[in-house]
XYZ file of C-alpha atoms in Angstrom:
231
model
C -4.064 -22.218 2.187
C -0.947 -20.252 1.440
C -2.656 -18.334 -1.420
C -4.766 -15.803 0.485
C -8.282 -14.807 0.121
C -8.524 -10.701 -0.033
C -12.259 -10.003 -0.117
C -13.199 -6.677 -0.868
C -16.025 -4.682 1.022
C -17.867 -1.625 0.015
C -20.537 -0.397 2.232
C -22.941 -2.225 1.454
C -21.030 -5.152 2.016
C -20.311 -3.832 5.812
C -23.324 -2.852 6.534
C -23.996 -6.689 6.235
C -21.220 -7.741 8.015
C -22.857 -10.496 9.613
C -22.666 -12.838 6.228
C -20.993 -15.711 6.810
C -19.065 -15.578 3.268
C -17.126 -12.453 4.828
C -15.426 -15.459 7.417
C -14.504 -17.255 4.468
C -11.487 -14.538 3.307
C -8.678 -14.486 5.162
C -8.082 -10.539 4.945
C -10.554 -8.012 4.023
C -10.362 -5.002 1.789
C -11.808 -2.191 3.364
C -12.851 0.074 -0.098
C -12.661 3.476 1.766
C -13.811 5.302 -1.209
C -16.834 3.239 -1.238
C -17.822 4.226 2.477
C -19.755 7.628 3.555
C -17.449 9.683 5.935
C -20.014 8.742 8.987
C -20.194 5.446 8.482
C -16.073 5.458 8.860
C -15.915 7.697 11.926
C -19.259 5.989 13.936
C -19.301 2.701 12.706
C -16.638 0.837 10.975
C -14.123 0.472 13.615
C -16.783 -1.827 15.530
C -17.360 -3.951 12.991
C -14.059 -4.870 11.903
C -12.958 -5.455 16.010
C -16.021 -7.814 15.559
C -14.799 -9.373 12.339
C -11.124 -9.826 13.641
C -9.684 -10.390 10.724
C -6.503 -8.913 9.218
C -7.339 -5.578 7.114
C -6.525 -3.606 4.014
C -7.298 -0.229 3.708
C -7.864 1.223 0.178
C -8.443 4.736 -0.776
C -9.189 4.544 -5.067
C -8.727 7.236 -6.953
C -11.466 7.148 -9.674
C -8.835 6.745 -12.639
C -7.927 3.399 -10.626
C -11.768 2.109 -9.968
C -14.231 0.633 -12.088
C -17.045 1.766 -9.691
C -19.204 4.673 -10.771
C -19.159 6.916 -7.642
C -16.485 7.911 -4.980
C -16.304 9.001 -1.924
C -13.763 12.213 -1.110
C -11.569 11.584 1.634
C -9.007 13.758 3.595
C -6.516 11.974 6.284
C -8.697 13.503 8.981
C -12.006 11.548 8.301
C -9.688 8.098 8.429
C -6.663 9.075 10.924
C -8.410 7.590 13.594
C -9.546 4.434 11.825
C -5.602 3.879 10.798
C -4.325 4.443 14.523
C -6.839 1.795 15.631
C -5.236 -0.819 13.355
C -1.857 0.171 13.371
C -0.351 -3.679 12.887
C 2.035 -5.428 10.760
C -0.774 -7.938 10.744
C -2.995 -5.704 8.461
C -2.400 -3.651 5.298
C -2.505 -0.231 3.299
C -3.038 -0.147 -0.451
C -0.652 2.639 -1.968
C -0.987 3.200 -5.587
C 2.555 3.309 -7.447
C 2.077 5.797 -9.996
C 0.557 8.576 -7.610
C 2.760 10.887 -5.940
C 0.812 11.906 -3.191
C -1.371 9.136 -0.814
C -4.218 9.821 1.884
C -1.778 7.950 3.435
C 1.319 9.706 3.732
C 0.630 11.143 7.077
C -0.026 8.517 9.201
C 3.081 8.417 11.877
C 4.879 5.248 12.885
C 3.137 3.191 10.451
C 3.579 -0.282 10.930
C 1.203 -1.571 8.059
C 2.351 -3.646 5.609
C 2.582 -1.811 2.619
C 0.655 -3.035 -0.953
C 2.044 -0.891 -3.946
C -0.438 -1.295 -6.655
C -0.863 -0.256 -10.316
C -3.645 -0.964 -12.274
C -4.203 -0.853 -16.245
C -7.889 -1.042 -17.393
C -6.539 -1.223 -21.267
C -3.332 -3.257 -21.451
C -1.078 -5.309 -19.737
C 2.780 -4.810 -19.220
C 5.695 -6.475 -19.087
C 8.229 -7.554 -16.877
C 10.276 -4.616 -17.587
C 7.470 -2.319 -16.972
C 6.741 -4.081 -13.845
C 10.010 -4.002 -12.586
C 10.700 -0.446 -13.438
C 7.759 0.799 -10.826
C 8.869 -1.544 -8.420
C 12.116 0.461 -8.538
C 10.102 3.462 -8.363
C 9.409 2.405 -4.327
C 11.938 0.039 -2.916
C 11.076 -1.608 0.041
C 11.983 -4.828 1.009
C 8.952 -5.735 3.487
C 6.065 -4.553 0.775
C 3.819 -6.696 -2.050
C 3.567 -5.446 -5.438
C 0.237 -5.659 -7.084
C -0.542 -5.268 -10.813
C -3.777 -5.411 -12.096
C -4.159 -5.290 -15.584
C -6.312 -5.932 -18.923
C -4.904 -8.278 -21.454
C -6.561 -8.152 -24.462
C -6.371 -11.939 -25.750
C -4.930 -15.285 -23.953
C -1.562 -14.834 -25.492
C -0.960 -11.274 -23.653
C -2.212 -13.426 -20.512
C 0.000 -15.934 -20.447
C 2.994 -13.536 -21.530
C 1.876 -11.726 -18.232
C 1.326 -14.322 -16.111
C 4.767 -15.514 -17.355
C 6.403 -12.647 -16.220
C 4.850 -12.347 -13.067
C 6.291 -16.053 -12.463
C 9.837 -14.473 -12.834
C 9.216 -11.696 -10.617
C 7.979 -13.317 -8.317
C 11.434 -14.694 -7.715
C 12.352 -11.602 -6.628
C 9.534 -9.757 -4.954
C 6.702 -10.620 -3.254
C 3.589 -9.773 -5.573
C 0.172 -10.362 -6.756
C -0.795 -10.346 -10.616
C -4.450 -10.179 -11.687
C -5.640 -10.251 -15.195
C -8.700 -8.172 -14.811
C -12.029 -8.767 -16.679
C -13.595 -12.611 -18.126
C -10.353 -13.259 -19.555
C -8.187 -12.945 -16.563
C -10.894 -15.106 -14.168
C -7.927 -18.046 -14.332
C -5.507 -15.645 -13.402
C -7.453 -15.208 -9.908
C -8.445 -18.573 -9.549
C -4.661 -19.935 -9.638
C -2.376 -16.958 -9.261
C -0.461 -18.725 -7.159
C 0.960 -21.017 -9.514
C 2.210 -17.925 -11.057
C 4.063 -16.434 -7.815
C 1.378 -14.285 -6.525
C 0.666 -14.126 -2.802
C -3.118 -13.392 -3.596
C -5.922 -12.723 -5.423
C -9.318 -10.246 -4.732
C -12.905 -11.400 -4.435
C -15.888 -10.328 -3.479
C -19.131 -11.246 -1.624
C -21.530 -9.920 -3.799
C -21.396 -7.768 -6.994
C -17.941 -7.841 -8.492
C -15.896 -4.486 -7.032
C -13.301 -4.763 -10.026
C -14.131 -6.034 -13.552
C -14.155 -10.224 -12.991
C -13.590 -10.341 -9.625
C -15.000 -14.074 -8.437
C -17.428 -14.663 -5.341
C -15.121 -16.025 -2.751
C -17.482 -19.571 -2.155
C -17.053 -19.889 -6.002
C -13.029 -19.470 -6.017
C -12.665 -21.945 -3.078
C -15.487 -24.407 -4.790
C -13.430 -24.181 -8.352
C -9.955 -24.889 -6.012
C -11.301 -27.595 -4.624
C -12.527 -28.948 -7.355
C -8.668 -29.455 -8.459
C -7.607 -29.977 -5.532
C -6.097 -33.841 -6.428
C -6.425 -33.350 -10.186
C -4.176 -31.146 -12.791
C -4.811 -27.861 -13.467
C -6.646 -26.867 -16.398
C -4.691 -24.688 -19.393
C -5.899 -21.300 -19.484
C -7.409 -21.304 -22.923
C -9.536 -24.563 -21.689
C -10.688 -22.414 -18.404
């Protein structure tokens, strides 16, 4: 389907790489922060050539995560990982209101660039959204916002104005926590190119198990949608 699958992996997700649910995404979200500096210098790079599947790379800054612990990073414990997948097939996550990413030095990138920003108490608007696009300008990039709308009406208001960026950038929109579960289920009829899942415990607050999001799509597959307050 056009609306792709991004499944996100921690290590403990690698380290059972062999899962057939990991086949079901169509690119996976390597969670650097989640992985211990050996494991990404001995062992990752072999199981992602095994995988062969399109890649993000994401380096969270704890203000940005929901998860508890994080590993420290420099550009030296990953500069070899990046040079291995250096593609326009797979993908770096750069967060838009930072100034400085692990990912500034890597030369002659040809990743595809993901801008995100991320809101764990509020949503914002289509103004707000497209004043950090302007912030990094780049006509080949997605624009991700992940944010927390505090009741359906604030979702649909964002959802609505993702819809109209959309028109004008390529993004993805995710309404984090139980609230914004629709919003990953059918962000695509919204404008965004994708949503997150995961194969085991959620990696980001209501994050969906990749089987259930392609059971629930199926399940509408030749029927209408459902309204977001009746999801």
């Amino acid at each position: 389907m056009n609306y792709k699958i991004i499944t996100t992996l921690g290590e403990e997700e690698l380290q059972d790489y062999k899962n057939p649910v990991i086949k079901e995404a169509d690119i996976l979200e390597i969670r650097l922060d989640l992985l211990d500096v050996s494991f990404i210098k001995n062992t990752l790079t072999s199981i992602l050539k095994e995988l062969g599947k399109p890649v993000l790379f994401t380096y969270r800054n704890p203000k940005d995560s929901s998860e508890l612990t994080n590993t420290k990073l420099s550009y030296e414990d990953i500069s070899g990982l990046l040079q291995e997948f250096n593609s326009e097939e797979n993908y770096l996550d750069i967060e838009l209101d930072q100034e400085i990413s692990i990912f500034d030095s890597i030369t002659n990138s040809r990743y595809t660039v993901i801008y995100s920003y991320h809101n764990f108490s509020n949503t914002v608007s289509k103004v707000e959204m497209l004043y950090w696009i302007s912030k990094k300008q780049n006509p080949n990039c997605i624009y991700k916002f992940a944010v927390s709308p505090r009741d359906i009406s604030q979702l649909e208001t964002f959802l609505k104005d993702l819809n109209t960026v959309s028109k004008l950038y390529r993004v993805v929109g995710i309404a984090m926590g139980q609230i914004g579960e629709y919003s990953r289920v059918f962000g695509d009829k919204f404008g965004s190119f994708a949503t997150y899942c995961c194969i085991g415990k959620p990696r980001a607050p209501g994050q969906i198990n990749t089987l259930t999001l392609k059971r629930i799509r199926k399940d509408y597959e030749h029927k209408p949608l459902p309204e977001i307050k009746d999801f």
